[in-house]
Coordinates of C-alpha atoms in Angstrom, one line a residue:
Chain A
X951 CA -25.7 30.5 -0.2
X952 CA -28.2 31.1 2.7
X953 CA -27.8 28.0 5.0
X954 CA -30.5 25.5 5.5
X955 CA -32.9 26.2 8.5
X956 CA -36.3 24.8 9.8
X957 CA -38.7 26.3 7.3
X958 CA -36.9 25.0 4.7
X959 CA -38.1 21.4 5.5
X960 CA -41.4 20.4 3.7
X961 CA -43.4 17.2 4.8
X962 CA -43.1 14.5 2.2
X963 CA -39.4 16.1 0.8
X964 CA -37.4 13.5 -0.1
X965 CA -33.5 14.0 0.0
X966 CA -30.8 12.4 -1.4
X967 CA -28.5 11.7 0.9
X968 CA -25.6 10.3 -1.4
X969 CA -23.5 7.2 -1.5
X970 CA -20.8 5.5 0.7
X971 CA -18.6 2.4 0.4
X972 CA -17.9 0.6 2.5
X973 CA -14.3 -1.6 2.7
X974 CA -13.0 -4.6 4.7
X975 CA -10.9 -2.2 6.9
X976 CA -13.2 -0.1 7.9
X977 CA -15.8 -2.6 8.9
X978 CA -13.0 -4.5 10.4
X979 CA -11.8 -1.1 12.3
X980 CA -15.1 0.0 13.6
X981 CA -15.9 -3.5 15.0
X982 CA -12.5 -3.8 17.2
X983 CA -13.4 -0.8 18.9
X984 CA -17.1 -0.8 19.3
X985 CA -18.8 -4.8 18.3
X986 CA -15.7 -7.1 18.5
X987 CA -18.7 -10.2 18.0
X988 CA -16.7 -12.4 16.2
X989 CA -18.6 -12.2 12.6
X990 CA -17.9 -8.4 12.6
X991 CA -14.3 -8.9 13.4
X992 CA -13.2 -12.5 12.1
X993 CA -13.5 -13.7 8.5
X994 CA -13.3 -17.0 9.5
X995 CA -15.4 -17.5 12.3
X996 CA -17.8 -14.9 10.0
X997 CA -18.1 -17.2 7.5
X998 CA -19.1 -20.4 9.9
X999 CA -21.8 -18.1 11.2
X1000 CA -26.2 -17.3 10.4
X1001 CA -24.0 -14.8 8.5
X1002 CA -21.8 -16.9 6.0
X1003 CA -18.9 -14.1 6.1
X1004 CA -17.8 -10.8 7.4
X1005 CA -20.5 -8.3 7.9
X1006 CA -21.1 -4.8 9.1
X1007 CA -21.9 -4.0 13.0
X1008 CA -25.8 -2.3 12.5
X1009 CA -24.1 0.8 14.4
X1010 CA -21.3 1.6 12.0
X1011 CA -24.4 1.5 9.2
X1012 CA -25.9 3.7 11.8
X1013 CA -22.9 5.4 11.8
X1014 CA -21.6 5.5 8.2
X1015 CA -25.3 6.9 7.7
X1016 CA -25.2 9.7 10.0
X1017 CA -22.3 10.9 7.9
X1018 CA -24.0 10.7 4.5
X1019 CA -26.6 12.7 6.3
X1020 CA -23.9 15.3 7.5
X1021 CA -22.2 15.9 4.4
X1022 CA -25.7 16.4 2.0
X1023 CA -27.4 18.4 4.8
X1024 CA -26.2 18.8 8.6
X1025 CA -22.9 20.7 7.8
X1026 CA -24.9 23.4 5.5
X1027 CA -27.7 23.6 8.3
X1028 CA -28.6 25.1 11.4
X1029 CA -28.6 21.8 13.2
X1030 CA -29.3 21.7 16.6
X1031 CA -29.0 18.3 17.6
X1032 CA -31.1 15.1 18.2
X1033 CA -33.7 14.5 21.0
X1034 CA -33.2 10.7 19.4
X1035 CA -34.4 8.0 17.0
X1036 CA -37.0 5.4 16.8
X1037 CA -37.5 2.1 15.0
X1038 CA -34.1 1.2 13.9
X1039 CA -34.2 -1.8 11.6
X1040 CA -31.2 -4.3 10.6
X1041 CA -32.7 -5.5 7.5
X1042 CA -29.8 -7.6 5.7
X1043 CA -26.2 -7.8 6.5
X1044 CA -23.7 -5.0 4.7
X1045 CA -21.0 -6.7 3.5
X1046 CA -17.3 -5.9 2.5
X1047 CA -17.6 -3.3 -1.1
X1048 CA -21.1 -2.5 -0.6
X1049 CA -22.1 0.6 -2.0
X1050 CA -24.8 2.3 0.4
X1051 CA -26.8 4.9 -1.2
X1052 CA -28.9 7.4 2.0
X1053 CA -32.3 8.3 1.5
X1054 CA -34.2 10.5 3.6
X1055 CA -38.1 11.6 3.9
X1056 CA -39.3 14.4 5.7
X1057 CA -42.1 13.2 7.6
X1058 CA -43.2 15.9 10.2
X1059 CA -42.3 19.7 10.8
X1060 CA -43.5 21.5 13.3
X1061 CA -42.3 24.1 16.3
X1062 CA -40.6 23.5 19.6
X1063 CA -43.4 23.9 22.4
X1064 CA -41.0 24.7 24.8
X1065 CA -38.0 26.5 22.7
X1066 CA -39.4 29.4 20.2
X1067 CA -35.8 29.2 18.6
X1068 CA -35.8 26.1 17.1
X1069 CA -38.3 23.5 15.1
X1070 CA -38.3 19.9 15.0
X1071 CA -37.8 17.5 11.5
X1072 CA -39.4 13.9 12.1
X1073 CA -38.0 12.4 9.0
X1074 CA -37.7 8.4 7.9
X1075 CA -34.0 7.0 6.6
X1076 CA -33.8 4.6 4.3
X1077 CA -30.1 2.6 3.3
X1078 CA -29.9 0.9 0.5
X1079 CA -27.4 -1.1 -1.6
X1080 CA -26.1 -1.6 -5.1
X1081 CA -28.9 -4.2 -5.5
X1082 CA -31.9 -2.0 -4.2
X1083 CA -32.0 -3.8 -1.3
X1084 CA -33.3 -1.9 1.6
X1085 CA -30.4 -2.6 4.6
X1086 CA -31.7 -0.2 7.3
X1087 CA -34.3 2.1 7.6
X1088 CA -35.0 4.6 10.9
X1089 CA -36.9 7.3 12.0
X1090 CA -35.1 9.9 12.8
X1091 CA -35.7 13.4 15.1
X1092 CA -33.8 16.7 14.0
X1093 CA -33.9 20.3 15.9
X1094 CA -33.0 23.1 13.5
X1095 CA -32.4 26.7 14.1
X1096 CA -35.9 29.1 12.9
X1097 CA -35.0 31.2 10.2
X1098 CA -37.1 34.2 12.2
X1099 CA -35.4 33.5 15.8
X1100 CA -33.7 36.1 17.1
X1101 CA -30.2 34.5 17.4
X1102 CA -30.3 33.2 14.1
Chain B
X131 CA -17.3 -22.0 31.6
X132 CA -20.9 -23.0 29.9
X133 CA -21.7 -20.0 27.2
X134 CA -24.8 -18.2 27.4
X135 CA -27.4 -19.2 25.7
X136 CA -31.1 -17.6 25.1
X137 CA -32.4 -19.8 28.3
X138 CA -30.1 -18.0 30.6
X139 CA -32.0 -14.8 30.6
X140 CA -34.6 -14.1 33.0
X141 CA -37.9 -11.4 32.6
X142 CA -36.8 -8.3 35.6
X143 CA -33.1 -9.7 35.2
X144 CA -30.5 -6.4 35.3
X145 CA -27.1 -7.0 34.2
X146 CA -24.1 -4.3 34.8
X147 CA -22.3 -3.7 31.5
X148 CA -19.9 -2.0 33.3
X149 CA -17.9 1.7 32.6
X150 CA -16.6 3.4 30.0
X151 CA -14.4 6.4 30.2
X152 CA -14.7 8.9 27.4
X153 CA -12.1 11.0 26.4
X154 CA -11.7 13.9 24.3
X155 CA -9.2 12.3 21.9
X156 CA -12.0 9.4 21.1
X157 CA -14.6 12.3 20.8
X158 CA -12.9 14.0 17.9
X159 CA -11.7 11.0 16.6
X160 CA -15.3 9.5 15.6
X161 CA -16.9 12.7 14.9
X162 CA -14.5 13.6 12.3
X163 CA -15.4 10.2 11.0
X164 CA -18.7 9.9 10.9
X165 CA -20.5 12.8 12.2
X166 CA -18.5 15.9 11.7
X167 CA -20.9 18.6 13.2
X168 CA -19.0 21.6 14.7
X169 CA -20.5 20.5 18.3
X170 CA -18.5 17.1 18.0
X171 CA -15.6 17.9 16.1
X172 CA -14.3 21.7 17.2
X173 CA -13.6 23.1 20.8
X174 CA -14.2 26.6 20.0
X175 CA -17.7 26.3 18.1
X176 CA -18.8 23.9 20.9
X177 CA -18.0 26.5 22.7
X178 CA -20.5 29.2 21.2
X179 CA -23.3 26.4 20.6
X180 CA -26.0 25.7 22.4
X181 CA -24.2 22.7 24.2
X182 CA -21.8 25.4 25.7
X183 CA -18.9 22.5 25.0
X184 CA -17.6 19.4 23.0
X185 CA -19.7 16.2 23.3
X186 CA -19.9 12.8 22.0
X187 CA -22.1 12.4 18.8
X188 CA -25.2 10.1 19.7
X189 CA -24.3 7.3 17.8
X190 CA -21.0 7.5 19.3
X191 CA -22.3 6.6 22.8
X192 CA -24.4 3.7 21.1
X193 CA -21.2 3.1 19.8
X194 CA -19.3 3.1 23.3
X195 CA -22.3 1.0 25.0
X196 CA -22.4 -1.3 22.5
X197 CA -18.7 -2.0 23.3
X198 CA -19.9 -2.5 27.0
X199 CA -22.5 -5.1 26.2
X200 CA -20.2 -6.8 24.4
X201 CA -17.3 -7.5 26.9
X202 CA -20.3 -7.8 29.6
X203 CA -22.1 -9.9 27.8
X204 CA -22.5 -10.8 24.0
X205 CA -18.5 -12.2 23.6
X206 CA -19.4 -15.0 26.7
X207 CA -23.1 -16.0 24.4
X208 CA -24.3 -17.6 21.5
X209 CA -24.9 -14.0 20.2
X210 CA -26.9 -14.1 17.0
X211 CA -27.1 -10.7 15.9
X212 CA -30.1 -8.4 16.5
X213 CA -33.0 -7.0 14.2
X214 CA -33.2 -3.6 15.4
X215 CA -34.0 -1.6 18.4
X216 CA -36.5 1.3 19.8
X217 CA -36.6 4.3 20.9
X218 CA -33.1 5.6 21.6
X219 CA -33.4 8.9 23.6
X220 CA -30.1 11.6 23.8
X221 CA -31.0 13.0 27.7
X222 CA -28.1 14.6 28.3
X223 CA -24.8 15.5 26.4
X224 CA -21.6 13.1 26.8
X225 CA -18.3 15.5 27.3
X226 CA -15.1 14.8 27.4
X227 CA -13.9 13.4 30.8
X228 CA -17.1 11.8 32.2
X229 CA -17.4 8.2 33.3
X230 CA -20.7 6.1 31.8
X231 CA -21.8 3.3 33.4
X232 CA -24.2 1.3 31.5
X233 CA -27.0 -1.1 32.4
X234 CA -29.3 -3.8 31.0
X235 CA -32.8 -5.0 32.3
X236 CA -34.1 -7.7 30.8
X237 CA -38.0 -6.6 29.6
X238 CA -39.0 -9.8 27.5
X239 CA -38.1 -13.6 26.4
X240 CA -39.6 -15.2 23.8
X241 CA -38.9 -17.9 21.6
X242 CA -38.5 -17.0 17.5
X243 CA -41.7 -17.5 16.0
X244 CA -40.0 -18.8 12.6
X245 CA -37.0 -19.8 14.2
X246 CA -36.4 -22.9 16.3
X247 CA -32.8 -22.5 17.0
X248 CA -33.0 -19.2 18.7
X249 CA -35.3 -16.6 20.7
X250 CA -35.4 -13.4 21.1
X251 CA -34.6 -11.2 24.4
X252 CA -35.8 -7.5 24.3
X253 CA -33.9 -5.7 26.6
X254 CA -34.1 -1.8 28.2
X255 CA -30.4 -0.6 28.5
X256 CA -29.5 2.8 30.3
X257 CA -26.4 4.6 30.1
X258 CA -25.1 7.3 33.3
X259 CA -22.7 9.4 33.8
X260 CA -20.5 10.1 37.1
X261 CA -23.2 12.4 38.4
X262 CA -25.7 9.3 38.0
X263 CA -27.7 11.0 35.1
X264 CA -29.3 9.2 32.5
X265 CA -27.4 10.0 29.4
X266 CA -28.7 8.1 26.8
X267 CA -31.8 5.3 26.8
X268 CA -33.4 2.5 24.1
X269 CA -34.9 -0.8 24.1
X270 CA -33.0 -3.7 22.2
X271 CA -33.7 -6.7 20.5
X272 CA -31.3 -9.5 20.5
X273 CA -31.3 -13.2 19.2
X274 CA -29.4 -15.5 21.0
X275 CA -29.0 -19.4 20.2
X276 CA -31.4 -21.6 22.2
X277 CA -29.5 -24.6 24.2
X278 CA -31.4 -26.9 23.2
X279 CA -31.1 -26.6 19.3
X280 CA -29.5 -29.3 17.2
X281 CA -26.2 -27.0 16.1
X282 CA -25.4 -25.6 19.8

């Protein structure tokens, strides 16, 4: 199968990026390293917080994300990286046996202005969970490789 | 020691988060997690890509000064989470070995329109390496709990 360059992006695509669920240990995991605030790391003190128990840090959604997006369309394309992302949104806490479901939307396509190899994706992410509830949304920035560049 | 409460921050205010010493080990050990691109995760394609080497997924240096702002900050305030943030921008790529130093300038203080107890601070946080590069850029959006609500 021919993998998945810049051309093959069309404004207003919507891909499905897949599901992921998320467990007690990893939130707990991800939070000792990167967010130990206590109502990502403690179920007690979680549940005497705004929060009313254990939630997510908003970078391991980030994260957990990012990998949805990698296994449904990074690691079959010629990614080259991220300039960066816009407008991230925390919308409601992810919780301990959440199912996330990944959603993405091609917004924009067009060509590098400086780099003839490569085109730009502006796309909008959407996270959801088992209730439909939105959890995150983003815009996000992708260079792929052009199918007609010479290194390709 | 009196916590730190939304009051405590000043417009112009810059706050050292501190360093953060990245090594290859930690590298590989979040990409193969969550973002498992050949660039993050394998020596050799690094090698041949356009980075010329291994570096750090994005989100895995939001990750890494997140960690900073924490310890520097967050774990000594009435933290209250955060809605979102702006306009995260990738400069440079984060290899194995380098030091990052990150940094936090205050940009905004407002009280929560809907919300007595707390306000927000929007913040403009910079992450460098040893060479004193920008690596990495965004604006944040915190809510911390005002001093003077009833449940401080």
């Amino acid at each position: 199968m021919s993998r998945i360059h810049w051309e093959d992006f069309e404004t207003g695509e919507v891909i499905d990026l897949g599901e992921y669920e998320v467990t007690r240990e990893e939130i707990l995991e991800f939070a000792r390293k990167y967010d130990p605030q206590p109502f990502h790391t403690d179920e007690e003190s979680a549940g005497d917080s705004i929060y009313g128990g254990l939630i997510a840090s908003g970078w391991h959604t980030c994260a957990m994300m990012m990998r949805l997006l990698c296994d449904a369309v990074l690691l079959e394309a010629e990614s080259m990286g991220s300039p960066g992302v816009e407008k991230i949104r925390w919308l409601k806490p992810v919780r301990p046996g959440d199912t996330l479901r990944g959603r993405m939307t091609v917004v924009e396509t067009r060509p590098s202005r400086s780099k003839p190899d490569r085109g730009l994706i502006r796309s909008h992410w959407a996270v959801l969970n088992q209730e439909d509830e939105l959890v995150m949304t983003m815009e996000g920035m992708g260079m792929y490789r052009r199918r007609d560049s010479a290194s390709s």
